[in-house]
mmCIF file of C-alpha atoms in Angstrom:
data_model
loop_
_atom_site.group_PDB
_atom_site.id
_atom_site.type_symbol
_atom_site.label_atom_id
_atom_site.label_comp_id
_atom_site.label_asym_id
_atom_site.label_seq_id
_atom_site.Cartn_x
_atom_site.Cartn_y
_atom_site.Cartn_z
ATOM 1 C CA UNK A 1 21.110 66.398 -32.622
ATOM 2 C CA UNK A 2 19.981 67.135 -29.542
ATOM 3 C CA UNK A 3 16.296 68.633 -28.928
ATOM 4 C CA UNK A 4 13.268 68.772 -26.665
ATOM 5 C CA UNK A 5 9.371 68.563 -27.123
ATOM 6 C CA UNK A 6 7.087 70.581 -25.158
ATOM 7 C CA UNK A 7 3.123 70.054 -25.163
ATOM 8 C CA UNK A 8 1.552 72.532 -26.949
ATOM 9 C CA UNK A 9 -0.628 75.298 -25.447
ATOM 10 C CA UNK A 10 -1.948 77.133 -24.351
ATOM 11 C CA UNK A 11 -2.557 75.851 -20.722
ATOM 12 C CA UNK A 12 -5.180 77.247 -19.448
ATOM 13 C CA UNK A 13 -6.309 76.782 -15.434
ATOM 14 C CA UNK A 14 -8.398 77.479 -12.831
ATOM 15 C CA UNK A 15 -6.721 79.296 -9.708
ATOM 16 C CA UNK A 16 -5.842 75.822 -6.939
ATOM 17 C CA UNK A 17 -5.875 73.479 -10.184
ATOM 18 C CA UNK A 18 -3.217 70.454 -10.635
ATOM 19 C CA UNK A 19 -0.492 71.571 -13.068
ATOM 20 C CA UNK A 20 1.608 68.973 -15.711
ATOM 21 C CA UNK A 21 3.512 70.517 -18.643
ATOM 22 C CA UNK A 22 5.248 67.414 -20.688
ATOM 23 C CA UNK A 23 8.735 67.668 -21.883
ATOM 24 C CA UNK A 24 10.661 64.929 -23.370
ATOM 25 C CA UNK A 25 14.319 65.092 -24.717
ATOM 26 C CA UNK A 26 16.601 63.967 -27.214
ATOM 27 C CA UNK A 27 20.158 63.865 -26.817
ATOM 28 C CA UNK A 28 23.704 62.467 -27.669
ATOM 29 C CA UNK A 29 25.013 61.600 -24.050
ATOM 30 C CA UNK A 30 23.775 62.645 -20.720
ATOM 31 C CA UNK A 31 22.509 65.978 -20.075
ATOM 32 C CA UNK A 32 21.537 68.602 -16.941
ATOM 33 C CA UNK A 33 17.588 69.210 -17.773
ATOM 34 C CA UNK A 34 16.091 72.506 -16.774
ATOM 35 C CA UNK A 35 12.749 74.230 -16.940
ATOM 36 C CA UNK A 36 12.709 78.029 -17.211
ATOM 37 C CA UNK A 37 9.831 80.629 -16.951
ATOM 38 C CA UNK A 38 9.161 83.534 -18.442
ATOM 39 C CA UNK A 39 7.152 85.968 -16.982
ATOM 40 C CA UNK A 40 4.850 88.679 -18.762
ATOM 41 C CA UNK A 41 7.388 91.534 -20.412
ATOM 42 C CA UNK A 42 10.320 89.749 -18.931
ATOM 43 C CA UNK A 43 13.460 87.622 -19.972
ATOM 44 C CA UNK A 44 13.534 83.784 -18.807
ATOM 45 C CA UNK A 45 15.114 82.914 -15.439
ATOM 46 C CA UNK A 46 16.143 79.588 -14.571
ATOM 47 C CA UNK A 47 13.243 78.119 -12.264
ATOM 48 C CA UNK A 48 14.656 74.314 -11.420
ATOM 49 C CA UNK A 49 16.898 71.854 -12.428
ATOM 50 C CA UNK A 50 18.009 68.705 -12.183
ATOM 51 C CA UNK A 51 21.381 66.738 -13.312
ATOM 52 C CA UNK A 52 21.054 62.917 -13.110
ATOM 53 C CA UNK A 53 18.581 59.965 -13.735
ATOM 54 C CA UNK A 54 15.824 59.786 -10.743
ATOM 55 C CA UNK A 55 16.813 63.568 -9.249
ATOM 56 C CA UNK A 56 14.059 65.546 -8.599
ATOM 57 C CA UNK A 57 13.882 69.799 -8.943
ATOM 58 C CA UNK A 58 12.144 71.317 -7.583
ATOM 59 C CA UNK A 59 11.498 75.195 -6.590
ATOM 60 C CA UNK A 60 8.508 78.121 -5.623
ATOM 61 C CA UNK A 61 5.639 74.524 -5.182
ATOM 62 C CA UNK A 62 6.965 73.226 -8.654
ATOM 63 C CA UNK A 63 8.704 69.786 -9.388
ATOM 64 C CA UNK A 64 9.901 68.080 -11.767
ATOM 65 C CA UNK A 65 11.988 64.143 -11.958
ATOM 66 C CA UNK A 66 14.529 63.287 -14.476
ATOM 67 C CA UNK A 67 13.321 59.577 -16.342
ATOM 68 C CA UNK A 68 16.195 58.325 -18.304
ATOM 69 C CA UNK A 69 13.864 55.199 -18.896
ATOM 70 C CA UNK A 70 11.230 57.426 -20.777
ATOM 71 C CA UNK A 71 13.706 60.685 -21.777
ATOM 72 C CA UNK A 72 11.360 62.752 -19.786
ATOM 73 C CA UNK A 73 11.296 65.894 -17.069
ATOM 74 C CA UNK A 74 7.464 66.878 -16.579
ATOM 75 C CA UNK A 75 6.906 70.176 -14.996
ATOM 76 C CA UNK A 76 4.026 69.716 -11.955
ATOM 77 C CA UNK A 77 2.621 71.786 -9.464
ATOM 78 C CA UNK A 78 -0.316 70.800 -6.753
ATOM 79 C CA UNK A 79 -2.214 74.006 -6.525
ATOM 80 C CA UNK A 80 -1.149 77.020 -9.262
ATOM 81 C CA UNK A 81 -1.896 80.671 -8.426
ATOM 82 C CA UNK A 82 -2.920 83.461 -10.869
ATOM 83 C CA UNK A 83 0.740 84.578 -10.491
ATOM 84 C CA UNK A 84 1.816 81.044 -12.245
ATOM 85 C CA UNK A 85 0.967 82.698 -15.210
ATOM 86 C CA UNK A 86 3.523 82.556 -17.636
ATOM 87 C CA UNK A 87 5.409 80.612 -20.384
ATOM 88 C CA UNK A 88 7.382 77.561 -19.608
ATOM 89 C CA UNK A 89 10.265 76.057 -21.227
ATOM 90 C CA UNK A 90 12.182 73.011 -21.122
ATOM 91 C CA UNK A 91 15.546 72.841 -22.222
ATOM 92 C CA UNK A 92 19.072 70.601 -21.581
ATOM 93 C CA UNK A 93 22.523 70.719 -21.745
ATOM 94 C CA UNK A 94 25.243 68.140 -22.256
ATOM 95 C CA UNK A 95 27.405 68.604 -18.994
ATOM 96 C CA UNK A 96 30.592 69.725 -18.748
ATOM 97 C CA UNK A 97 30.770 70.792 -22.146
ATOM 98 C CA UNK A 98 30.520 74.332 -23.327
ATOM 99 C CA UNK A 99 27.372 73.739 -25.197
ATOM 100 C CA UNK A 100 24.348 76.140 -25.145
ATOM 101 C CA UNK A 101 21.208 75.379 -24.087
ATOM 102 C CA UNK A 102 18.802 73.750 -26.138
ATOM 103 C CA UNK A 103 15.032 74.990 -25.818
ATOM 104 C CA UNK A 104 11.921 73.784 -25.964
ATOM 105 C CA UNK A 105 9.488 75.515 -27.714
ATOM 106 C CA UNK A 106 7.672 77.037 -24.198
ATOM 107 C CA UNK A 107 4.083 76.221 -23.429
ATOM 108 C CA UNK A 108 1.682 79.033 -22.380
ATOM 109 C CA UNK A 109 0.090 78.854 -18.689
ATOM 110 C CA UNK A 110 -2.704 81.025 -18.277
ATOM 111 C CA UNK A 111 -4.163 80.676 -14.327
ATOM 112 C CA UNK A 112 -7.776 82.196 -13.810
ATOM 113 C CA UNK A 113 -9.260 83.522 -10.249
ATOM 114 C CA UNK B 1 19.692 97.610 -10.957
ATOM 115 C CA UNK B 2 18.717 95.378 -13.663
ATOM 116 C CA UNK B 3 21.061 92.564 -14.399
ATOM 117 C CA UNK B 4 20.757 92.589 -17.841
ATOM 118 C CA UNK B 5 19.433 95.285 -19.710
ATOM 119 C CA UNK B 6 19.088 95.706 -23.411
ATOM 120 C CA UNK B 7 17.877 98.441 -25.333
ATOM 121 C CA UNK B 8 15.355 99.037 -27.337
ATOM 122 C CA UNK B 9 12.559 97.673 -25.983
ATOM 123 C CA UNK B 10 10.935 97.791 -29.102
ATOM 124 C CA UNK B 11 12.072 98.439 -32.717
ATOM 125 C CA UNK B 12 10.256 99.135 -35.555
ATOM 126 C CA UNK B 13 11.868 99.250 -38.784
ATOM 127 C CA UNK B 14 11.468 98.957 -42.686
ATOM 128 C CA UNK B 15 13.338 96.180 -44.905
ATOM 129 C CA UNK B 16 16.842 96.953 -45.710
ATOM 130 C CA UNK B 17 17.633 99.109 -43.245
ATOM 131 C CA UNK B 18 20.413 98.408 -40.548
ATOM 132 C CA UNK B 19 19.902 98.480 -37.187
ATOM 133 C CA UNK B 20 21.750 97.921 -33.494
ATOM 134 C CA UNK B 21 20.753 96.533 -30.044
ATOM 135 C CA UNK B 22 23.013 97.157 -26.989
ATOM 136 C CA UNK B 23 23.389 94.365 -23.941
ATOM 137 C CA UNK B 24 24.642 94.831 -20.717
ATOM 138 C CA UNK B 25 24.995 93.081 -17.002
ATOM 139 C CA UNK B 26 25.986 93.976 -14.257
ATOM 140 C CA UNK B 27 26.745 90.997 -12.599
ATOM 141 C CA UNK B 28 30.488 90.455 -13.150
ATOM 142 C CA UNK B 29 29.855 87.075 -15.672
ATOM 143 C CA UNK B 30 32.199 86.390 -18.319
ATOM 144 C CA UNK B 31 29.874 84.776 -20.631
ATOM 145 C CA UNK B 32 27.267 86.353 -22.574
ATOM 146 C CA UNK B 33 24.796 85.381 -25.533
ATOM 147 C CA UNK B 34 22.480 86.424 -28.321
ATOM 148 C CA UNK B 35 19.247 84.183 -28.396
ATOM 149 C CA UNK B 36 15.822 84.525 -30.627
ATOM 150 C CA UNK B 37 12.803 83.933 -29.759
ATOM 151 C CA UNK B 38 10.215 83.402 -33.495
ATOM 152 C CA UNK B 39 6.552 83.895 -33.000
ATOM 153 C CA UNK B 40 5.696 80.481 -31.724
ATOM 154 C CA UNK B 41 8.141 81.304 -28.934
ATOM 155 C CA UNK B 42 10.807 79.319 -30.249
ATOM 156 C CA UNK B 43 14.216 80.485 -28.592
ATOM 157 C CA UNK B 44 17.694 79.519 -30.395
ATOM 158 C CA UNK B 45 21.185 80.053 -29.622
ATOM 159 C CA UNK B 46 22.673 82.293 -32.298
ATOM 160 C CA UNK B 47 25.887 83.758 -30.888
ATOM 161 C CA UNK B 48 28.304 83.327 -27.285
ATOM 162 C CA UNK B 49 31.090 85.198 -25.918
ATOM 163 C CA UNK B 50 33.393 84.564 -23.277
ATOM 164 C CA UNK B 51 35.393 87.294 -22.170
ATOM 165 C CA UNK B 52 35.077 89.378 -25.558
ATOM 166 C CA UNK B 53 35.803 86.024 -27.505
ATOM 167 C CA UNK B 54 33.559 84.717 -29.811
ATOM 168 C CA UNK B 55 32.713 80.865 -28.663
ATOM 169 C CA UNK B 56 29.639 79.968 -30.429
ATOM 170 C CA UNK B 57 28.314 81.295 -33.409
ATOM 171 C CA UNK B 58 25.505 79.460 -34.908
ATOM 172 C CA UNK B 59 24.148 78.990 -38.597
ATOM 173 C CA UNK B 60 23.235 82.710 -38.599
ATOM 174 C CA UNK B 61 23.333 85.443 -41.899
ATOM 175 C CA UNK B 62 26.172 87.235 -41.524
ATOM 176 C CA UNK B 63 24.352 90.132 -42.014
ATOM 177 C CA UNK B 64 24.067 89.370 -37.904
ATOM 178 C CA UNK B 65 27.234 90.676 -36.447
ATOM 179 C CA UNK B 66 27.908 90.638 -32.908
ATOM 180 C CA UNK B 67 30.269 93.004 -31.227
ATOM 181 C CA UNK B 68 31.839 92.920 -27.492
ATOM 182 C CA UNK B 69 33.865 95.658 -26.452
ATOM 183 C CA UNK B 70 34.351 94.575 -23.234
ATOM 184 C CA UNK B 71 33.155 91.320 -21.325
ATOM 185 C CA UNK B 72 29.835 93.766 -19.590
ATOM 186 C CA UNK B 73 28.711 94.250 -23.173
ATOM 187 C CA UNK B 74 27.332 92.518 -26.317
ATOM 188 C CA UNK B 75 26.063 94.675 -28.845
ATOM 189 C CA UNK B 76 24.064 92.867 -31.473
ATOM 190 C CA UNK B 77 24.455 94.755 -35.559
ATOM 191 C CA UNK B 78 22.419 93.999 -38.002
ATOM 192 C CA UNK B 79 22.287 94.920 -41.873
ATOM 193 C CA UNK B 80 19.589 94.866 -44.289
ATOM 194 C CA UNK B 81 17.077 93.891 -42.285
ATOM 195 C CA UNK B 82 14.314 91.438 -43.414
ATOM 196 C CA UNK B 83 10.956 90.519 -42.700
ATOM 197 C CA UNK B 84 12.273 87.345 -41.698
ATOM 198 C CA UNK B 85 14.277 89.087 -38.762
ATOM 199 C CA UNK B 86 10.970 89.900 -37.088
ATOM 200 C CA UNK B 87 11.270 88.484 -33.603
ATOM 201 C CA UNK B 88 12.529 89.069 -30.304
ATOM 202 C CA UNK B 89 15.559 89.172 -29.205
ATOM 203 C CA UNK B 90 16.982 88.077 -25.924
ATOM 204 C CA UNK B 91 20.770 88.844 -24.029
ATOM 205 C CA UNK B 92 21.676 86.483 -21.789
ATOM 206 C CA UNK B 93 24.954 86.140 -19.202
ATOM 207 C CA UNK B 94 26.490 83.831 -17.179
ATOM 208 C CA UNK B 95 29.185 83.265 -14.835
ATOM 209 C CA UNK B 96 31.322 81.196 -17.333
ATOM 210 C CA UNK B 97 30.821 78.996 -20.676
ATOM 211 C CA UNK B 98 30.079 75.649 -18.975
ATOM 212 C CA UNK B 99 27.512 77.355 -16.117
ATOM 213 C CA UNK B 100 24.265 76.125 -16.734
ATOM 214 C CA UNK B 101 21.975 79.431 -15.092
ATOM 215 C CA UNK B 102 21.888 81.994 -17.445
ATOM 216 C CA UNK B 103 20.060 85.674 -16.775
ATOM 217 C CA UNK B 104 18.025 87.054 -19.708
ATOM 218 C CA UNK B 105 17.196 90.155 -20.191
ATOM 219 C CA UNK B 106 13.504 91.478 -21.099
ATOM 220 C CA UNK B 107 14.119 91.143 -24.355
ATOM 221 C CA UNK B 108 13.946 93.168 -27.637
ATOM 222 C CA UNK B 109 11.112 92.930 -30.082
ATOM 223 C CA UNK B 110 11.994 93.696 -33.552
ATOM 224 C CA UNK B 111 9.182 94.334 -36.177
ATOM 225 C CA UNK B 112 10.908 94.619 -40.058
ATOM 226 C CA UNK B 113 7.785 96.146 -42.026
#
């Protein structure tokens, strides 16, 4: 079945540090890959996507490039802020179909002043 | 106005006992799910409705019984409770089955002592 792999946290960085959260993928066909955040006491919201091989996401200083060749959308950032502080998750979805999203299991990112 | 907002917030509870969370949005979407999140922040699909029509319903105890009265609402039952249902429970929307950004709300975390 379809899944995805996270790194582990938590991440924990100094305020202006270089940020890379792995995520690789599993899946049947060809799917949309996502990365989501969750901020302290609130629900996920969607933070970038992207739909094909080579596209790139990107949103708010973060990025992230869809590798068929090595199943993989890594979450980077130059420079994080305190306010970067939240939990991250990867997550896919076949397209067109009316599958839900599969989840990675989020990875903790804890930014210090 | 919050998008989606479920109540509780929190919900404490003893084993056996049966208890209820409410969903709503406010955005006009016609799609709307049940997701939980276990305590290494894990998040599954468990059930989807579009327009008041069950869609997806995944390998969950049917002591888990959704309910949508009308396409604004998802109401999530549940009966005997067990410490195994400890987690947190997220609503979700979106503007059909097949669209791929979905709003959460803040979540519900239920503690079954």
């Amino acid at each position: 079945g379809d899944s995805v792999t996270q790194m582990e946290g938590p991440v924990t960085l100094s305020e202006e540090a270089f940020l890379t959260i792995n995520c690789t993928y599993t899946a049947t066909g060809y799917p949309s890959l996502f990365w989501y955040v969750q901020y302290p006491g609130e629900g996920l919201q969607l933070l970038l996507k992207a739909t094909k091989a080579d596209d790139k996401g990107s949103n708010k200083g973060f990025e992230a490039t869809y590798r068929k060749e090595t199943t993989s959308f890594h979450l980077e950032k130059g420079s994080v802020q305190v306010s970067d502080s939240a939990v991250y998750f990867c997550a896919l979805r076949l397209s067109g179909s009316a599958r839900q999203l599969t989840f990675g299991s989020g990875t903790q990112l804890t930014v210090l002043p | 106005d919050t998008a989606v907002s479920q109540t509780p917030k929190y919900l404490v509870t003893q084993m056996g006992n049966d208890k209820s969370i409410k969903c709503e949005q406010n955005l006009g979407h016609d799609t709307m799910y049940w997701y939980k999140q276990d305590s290494k922040k894990f998040l599954k699909i468990m059930f989807s409705y579009n327009n008041k029509e069950l869609i997806i319903n995944e390998t969950v105890p049917n002591r888990f019984s959704p309910k949508s009265p009308d396409k604004a609402h998802l109401n999530l039952h549940i009966n005997s409770l067990e410490l195994g249902d400890s987690a947190v429970y997220f609503c979700a929307s979106s503007p059909g089955p097949t669209n791929e950004k979905l709003f959460f709300g803040s979540g519900t975390q239920l503690s079954v002592l």
